[in-house]
Amino acid sequence: MFHVSVTPLPQTALLQTYAMRKGHHADCFQTTINSTANLSDYLEAFFASPIMKIERKLLGLFGYPSSQGDLEKLAHAMSDTFAGWTVEKRDDAQILLSVFGNGIRTWLMCQSDQNQTTLYFGSGVVPKNPEADQPKLGWPVAALMGFHTFYSKLVLWSARRQLERNASRQSLIKS
């Protein structure tokens, strides 16, 4: 669906921190574009994609506003917060964000190779009782997992389309 596939989490993924812990959830989706992009490009395309613009509008209604300037600051490592997200870790190719300071994580990574870029997107969920002998995510997480998978693919596809549009615009400008 949408040229997005479920894939194992790369070993170098910052989200591995949560994937390896007992009772935690981590997933990974990927897609490829036929142009090069870096993490800044990907972040701007991801959060400016049509799907995420709707999500950002909704977050604004709940007290988590964001502007294009805020997005550019996050994308270029000039800010560690954006709407309801806070940077937990970051390197040149990936970023791990905490959502509302709770047990949800958002992870994005891109890897360019010649004229192609692989885009990764994943989520992590920390159980409410992470230190327990048998930490559990609970039934709400299990109940929403099908929707989460669909929405994750849709969001990554939307970011991919945004990056492709941006690359086309850049080609026209260079011509």
PDB file of C-alpha atoms in Angstrom:
ATOM      1  CA  MET A   1       0.000   0.000   0.000  1.00  0.00           C
ATOM      2  CA  PHE A   2       1.287   3.475  -0.920  1.00  0.00           C
ATOM      3  CA  HIS A   3       4.743   2.006  -1.800  1.00  0.00           C
ATOM      4  CA  VAL A   4       5.458   1.727   1.923  1.00  0.00           C
ATOM      5  CA  SER A   5       6.484  -1.526   3.562  1.00  0.00           C
ATOM      6  CA  VAL A   6       6.889  -2.864   7.055  1.00  0.00           C
ATOM      7  CA  THR A   7      10.550  -3.652   7.670  1.00  0.00           C
ATOM      8  CA  PRO A   8      12.782  -4.692  10.558  1.00  0.00           C
ATOM      9  CA  LEU A   9      14.217  -1.811  12.544  1.00  0.00           C
ATOM     10  CA  PRO A  10      17.810  -1.105  11.409  1.00  0.00           C
ATOM     11  CA  GLN A  11      20.390  -2.032  14.047  1.00  0.00           C
ATOM     12  CA  THR A  12      21.633   1.581  14.141  1.00  0.00           C
ATOM     13  CA  ALA A  13      18.157   3.012  14.738  1.00  0.00           C
ATOM     14  CA  LEU A  14      17.829   5.250  17.780  1.00  0.00           C
ATOM     15  CA  LEU A  15      14.468   3.544  18.355  1.00  0.00           C
ATOM     16  CA  GLN A  16      16.346   0.298  19.141  1.00  0.00           C
ATOM     17  CA  THR A  17      16.623   1.614  22.711  1.00  0.00           C
ATOM     18  CA  TYR A  18      12.935   0.807  23.123  1.00  0.00           C
ATOM     19  CA  ALA A  19      12.681  -2.170  20.768  1.00  0.00           C
ATOM     20  CA  MET A  20      15.070  -4.193  22.919  1.00  0.00           C
ATOM     21  CA  ARG A  21      13.208  -3.621  26.191  1.00  0.00           C
ATOM     22  CA  LYS A  22      10.790  -6.211  27.527  1.00  0.00           C
ATOM     23  CA  GLY A  23       7.124  -5.300  27.053  1.00  0.00           C
ATOM     24  CA  HIS A  24       7.833  -2.295  24.794  1.00  0.00           C
ATOM     25  CA  HIS A  25       6.599  -1.890  21.215  1.00  0.00           C
ATOM     26  CA  ALA A  26       8.626  -0.599  18.276  1.00  0.00           C
ATOM     27  CA  ASP A  27       7.802  -0.725  14.580  1.00  0.00           C
ATOM     28  CA  CYS A  28       9.427   0.385  11.357  1.00  0.00           C
ATOM     29  CA  PHE A  29       8.144   1.361   7.919  1.00  0.00           C
ATOM     30  CA  GLN A  30      10.194   2.296   4.875  1.00  0.00           C
ATOM     31  CA  THR A  31       9.907   3.715   1.401  1.00  0.00           C
ATOM     32  CA  THR A  32      12.382   4.913  -1.225  1.00  0.00           C
ATOM     33  CA  ILE A  33      12.563   8.023  -3.381  1.00  0.00           C
ATOM     34  CA  ASN A  34      14.647   8.489  -6.529  1.00  0.00           C
ATOM     35  CA  SER A  35      16.501  11.560  -5.298  1.00  0.00           C
ATOM     36  CA  THR A  36      18.812  12.410  -2.447  1.00  0.00           C
ATOM     37  CA  ALA A  37      17.550  13.934   0.768  1.00  0.00           C
ATOM     38  CA  ASN A  38      19.006  14.581   4.182  1.00  0.00           C
ATOM     39  CA  LEU A  39      17.349  14.526   7.592  1.00  0.00           C
ATOM     40  CA  SER A  40      16.463  18.233   7.433  1.00  0.00           C
ATOM     41  CA  ASP A  41      14.745  17.742   4.063  1.00  0.00           C
ATOM     42  CA  TYR A  42      12.892  14.720   5.402  1.00  0.00           C
ATOM     43  CA  LEU A  43      11.731  16.433   8.598  1.00  0.00           C
ATOM     44  CA  GLU A  44      10.429  19.432   6.685  1.00  0.00           C
ATOM     45  CA  ALA A  45       8.620  17.219   4.165  1.00  0.00           C
ATOM     46  CA  PHE A  46       7.257  14.901   6.857  1.00  0.00           C
ATOM     47  CA  PHE A  47       5.777  17.583   9.103  1.00  0.00           C
ATOM     48  CA  ALA A  48       4.666  19.779   6.162  1.00  0.00           C
ATOM     49  CA  SER A  49       2.940  16.918   4.327  1.00  0.00           C
ATOM     50  CA  PRO A  50      -0.845  17.224   3.954  1.00  0.00           C
ATOM     51  CA  ILE A  51      -1.556  14.475   6.497  1.00  0.00           C
ATOM     52  CA  MET A  52       0.724  15.958   9.146  1.00  0.00           C
ATOM     53  CA  LYS A  53      -0.620  19.464   8.523  1.00  0.00           C
ATOM     54  CA  ILE A  54      -4.022  18.149   9.611  1.00  0.00           C
ATOM     55  CA  GLU A  55      -2.491  16.506  12.684  1.00  0.00           C
ATOM     56  CA  ARG A  56      -0.601  19.719  13.509  1.00  0.00           C
ATOM     57  CA  LYS A  57      -3.825  21.755  13.228  1.00  0.00           C
ATOM     58  CA  LEU A  58      -5.534  19.372  15.652  1.00  0.00           C
ATOM     59  CA  LEU A  59      -2.586  19.582  18.049  1.00  0.00           C
ATOM     60  CA  GLY A  60      -2.803  23.371  17.878  1.00  0.00           C
ATOM     61  CA  LEU A  61      -6.421  23.189  19.040  1.00  0.00           C
ATOM     62  CA  PHE A  62      -5.209  21.274  22.107  1.00  0.00           C
ATOM     63  CA  GLY A  63      -2.523  23.799  23.020  1.00  0.00           C
ATOM     64  CA  TYR A  64       0.390  22.520  20.915  1.00  0.00           C
ATOM     65  CA  PRO A  65       0.659  25.046  18.068  1.00  0.00           C
ATOM     66  CA  SER A  66       3.414  24.950  15.456  1.00  0.00           C
ATOM     67  CA  SER A  67       4.487  27.227  12.642  1.00  0.00           C
ATOM     68  CA  GLN A  68       6.630  26.792   9.547  1.00  0.00           C
ATOM     69  CA  GLY A  69       9.373  28.657  11.411  1.00  0.00           C
ATOM     70  CA  ASP A  70       9.128  26.180  14.298  1.00  0.00           C
ATOM     71  CA  LEU A  71       9.427  23.324  11.811  1.00  0.00           C
ATOM     72  CA  GLU A  72      12.514  24.838  10.170  1.00  0.00           C
ATOM     73  CA  LYS A  73      14.164  25.238  13.592  1.00  0.00           C
ATOM     74  CA  LEU A  74      13.534  21.562  14.391  1.00  0.00           C
ATOM     75  CA  ALA A  75      14.692  20.440  10.944  1.00  0.00           C
ATOM     76  CA  HIS A  76      17.959  22.374  11.214  1.00  0.00           C
ATOM     77  CA  ALA A  77      18.686  21.389  14.847  1.00  0.00           C
ATOM     78  CA  MET A  78      18.031  24.895  16.156  1.00  0.00           C
ATOM     79  CA  SER A  79      15.247  23.720  18.483  1.00  0.00           C
ATOM     80  CA  ASP A  80      14.516  20.610  20.493  1.00  0.00           C
ATOM     81  CA  THR A  81      10.743  21.078  20.586  1.00  0.00           C
ATOM     82  CA  PHE A  82       8.025  21.161  17.967  1.00  0.00           C
ATOM     83  CA  ALA A  83       4.290  21.122  18.711  1.00  0.00           C
ATOM     84  CA  GLY A  84       3.884  18.129  21.072  1.00  0.00           C
ATOM     85  CA  TRP A  85       7.267  16.549  20.213  1.00  0.00           C
ATOM     86  CA  THR A  86      10.567  16.899  22.091  1.00  0.00           C
ATOM     87  CA  VAL A  87      13.904  15.661  20.763  1.00  0.00           C
ATOM     88  CA  GLU A  88      15.191  12.748  22.819  1.00  0.00           C
ATOM     89  CA  LYS A  89      18.183  11.917  20.579  1.00  0.00           C
ATOM     90  CA  ARG A  90      19.423  13.012  17.194  1.00  0.00           C
ATOM     91  CA  ASP A  91      22.319  12.431  14.818  1.00  0.00           C
ATOM     92  CA  ASP A  92      22.969  13.417  11.189  1.00  0.00           C
ATOM     93  CA  ALA A  93      20.648  10.757   9.745  1.00  0.00           C
ATOM     94  CA  GLN A  94      17.895  10.257  12.341  1.00  0.00           C
ATOM     95  CA  ILE A  95      15.862  11.750  15.131  1.00  0.00           C
ATOM     96  CA  LEU A  96      13.980  10.230  18.063  1.00  0.00           C
ATOM     97  CA  LEU A  97      11.155  12.335  19.460  1.00  0.00           C
ATOM     98  CA  SER A  98       9.170  11.956  22.668  1.00  0.00           C
ATOM     99  CA  VAL A  99       5.469  12.707  22.202  1.00  0.00           C
ATOM    100  CA  PHE A 100       3.900  14.912  24.909  1.00  0.00           C
ATOM    101  CA  GLY A 101       6.547  13.693  27.339  1.00  0.00           C
ATOM    102  CA  ASN A 102       4.703  10.394  27.731  1.00  0.00           C
ATOM    103  CA  GLY A 103       5.408   6.832  26.626  1.00  0.00           C
ATOM    104  CA  ILE A 104       5.116   7.374  22.872  1.00  0.00           C
ATOM    105  CA  ARG A 105       8.141   7.881  20.622  1.00  0.00           C
ATOM    106  CA  THR A 106       8.351   8.975  16.988  1.00  0.00           C
ATOM    107  CA  TRP A 107      11.461   8.094  14.970  1.00  0.00           C
ATOM    108  CA  LEU A 108      12.556   9.211  11.510  1.00  0.00           C
ATOM    109  CA  MET A 109      15.700   8.266   9.587  1.00  0.00           C
ATOM    110  CA  CYS A 110      16.923   8.696   6.025  1.00  0.00           C
ATOM    111  CA  GLN A 111      19.799   7.055   4.201  1.00  0.00           C
ATOM    112  CA  SER A 112      20.913   8.374   0.813  1.00  0.00           C
ATOM    113  CA  ASP A 113      22.903   6.343  -1.678  1.00  0.00           C
ATOM    114  CA  GLN A 114      23.796   7.973  -5.005  1.00  0.00           C
ATOM    115  CA  ASN A 115      20.427   9.135  -6.427  1.00  0.00           C
ATOM    116  CA  GLN A 116      18.167   7.272  -4.015  1.00  0.00           C
ATOM    117  CA  THR A 117      17.054   7.833  -0.442  1.00  0.00           C
ATOM    118  CA  THR A 118      15.439   5.306   1.873  1.00  0.00           C
ATOM    119  CA  LEU A 119      13.060   6.905   4.327  1.00  0.00           C
ATOM    120  CA  TYR A 120      12.275   5.181   7.612  1.00  0.00           C
ATOM    121  CA  PHE A 121       9.513   5.987  10.057  1.00  0.00           C
ATOM    122  CA  GLY A 122       8.717   4.206  13.265  1.00  0.00           C
ATOM    123  CA  SER A 123       6.988   4.481  16.591  1.00  0.00           C
ATOM    124  CA  GLY A 124       7.755   3.224  20.033  1.00  0.00           C
ATOM    125  CA  VAL A 125       5.417   2.676  22.949  1.00  0.00           C
ATOM    126  CA  VAL A 126       6.620   2.382  26.528  1.00  0.00           C
ATOM    127  CA  PRO A 127       4.366   0.452  28.920  1.00  0.00           C
ATOM    128  CA  LYS A 128       2.938   2.304  31.905  1.00  0.00           C
ATOM    129  CA  ASN A 129       4.836  -0.085  34.199  1.00  0.00           C
ATOM    130  CA  PRO A 130       8.237  -0.429  32.421  1.00  0.00           C
ATOM    131  CA  GLU A 131      10.073  -1.552  35.570  1.00  0.00           C
ATOM    132  CA  ALA A 132       7.626  -4.359  36.398  1.00  0.00           C
ATOM    133  CA  ASP A 133       8.589  -8.012  35.997  1.00  0.00           C
ATOM    134  CA  GLN A 134       5.981  -8.360  33.240  1.00  0.00           C
ATOM    135  CA  PRO A 135       5.480  -4.874  31.710  1.00  0.00           C
ATOM    136  CA  LYS A 136       2.384  -4.695  29.511  1.00  0.00           C
ATOM    137  CA  LEU A 137       1.140  -2.160  27.000  1.00  0.00           C
ATOM    138  CA  GLY A 138      -2.513  -2.823  27.743  1.00  0.00           C
ATOM    139  CA  TRP A 139      -5.571  -3.384  25.618  1.00  0.00           C
ATOM    140  CA  PRO A 140      -5.865   0.189  24.198  1.00  0.00           C
ATOM    141  CA  VAL A 141      -2.528  -0.196  22.399  1.00  0.00           C
ATOM    142  CA  ALA A 142      -3.504  -3.608  21.024  1.00  0.00           C
ATOM    143  CA  ALA A 143      -6.926  -2.297  19.965  1.00  0.00           C
ATOM    144  CA  LEU A 144      -5.420   0.600  18.013  1.00  0.00           C
ATOM    145  CA  MET A 145      -2.544  -1.287  16.357  1.00  0.00           C
ATOM    146  CA  GLY A 146      -4.353  -1.903  13.039  1.00  0.00           C
ATOM    147  CA  PHE A 147      -5.241   1.778  12.717  1.00  0.00           C
ATOM    148  CA  HIS A 148      -1.709   2.749  13.793  1.00  0.00           C
ATOM    149  CA  THR A 149      -0.168   0.604  11.038  1.00  0.00           C
ATOM    150  CA  PHE A 150      -2.463   2.085   8.381  1.00  0.00           C
ATOM    151  CA  TYR A 151      -1.872   5.643   9.619  1.00  0.00           C
ATOM    152  CA  SER A 152       1.917   5.130   9.781  1.00  0.00           C
ATOM    153  CA  LYS A 153       1.981   3.960   6.165  1.00  0.00           C
ATOM    154  CA  LEU A 154      -0.218   6.880   5.128  1.00  0.00           C
ATOM    155  CA  VAL A 155       1.978   9.432   6.937  1.00  0.00           C
ATOM    156  CA  LEU A 156       5.186   8.034   5.411  1.00  0.00           C
ATOM    157  CA  TRP A 157       3.620   7.919   1.950  1.00  0.00           C
ATOM    158  CA  SER A 158       2.504  11.535   2.360  1.00  0.00           C
ATOM    159  CA  ALA A 159       6.035  12.579   3.397  1.00  0.00           C
ATOM    160  CA  ARG A 160       7.444  10.706   0.400  1.00  0.00           C
ATOM    161  CA  ARG A 161       5.085  12.566  -1.957  1.00  0.00           C
ATOM    162  CA  GLN A 162       6.065  15.866  -0.349  1.00  0.00           C
ATOM    163  CA  LEU A 163       9.770  15.121  -0.848  1.00  0.00           C
ATOM    164  CA  GLU A 164       9.129  14.134  -4.484  1.00  0.00           C
ATOM    165  CA  ARG A 165       7.268  17.413  -5.051  1.00  0.00           C
ATOM    166  CA  ASN A 166      10.097  19.364  -3.426  1.00  0.00           C
ATOM    167  CA  ALA A 167      12.678  17.578  -5.621  1.00  0.00           C
ATOM    168  CA  SER A 168      10.624  18.380  -8.754  1.00  0.00           C
ATOM    169  CA  ARG A 169      10.467  22.056  -7.773  1.00  0.00           C
ATOM    170  CA  GLN A 170      14.221  22.126  -7.232  1.00  0.00           C
ATOM    171  CA  SER A 171      14.758  20.573 -10.689  1.00  0.00           C
ATOM    172  CA  LEU A 172      12.605  23.267 -12.277  1.00  0.00           C
ATOM    173  CA  ILE A 173      14.475  26.012 -10.456  1.00  0.00           C
ATOM    174  CA  LYS A 174      17.838  24.634 -11.618  1.00  0.00           C
ATOM    175  CA  SER A 175      16.628  24.420 -15.253  1.00  0.00           C
TER     176      SER A 175
END
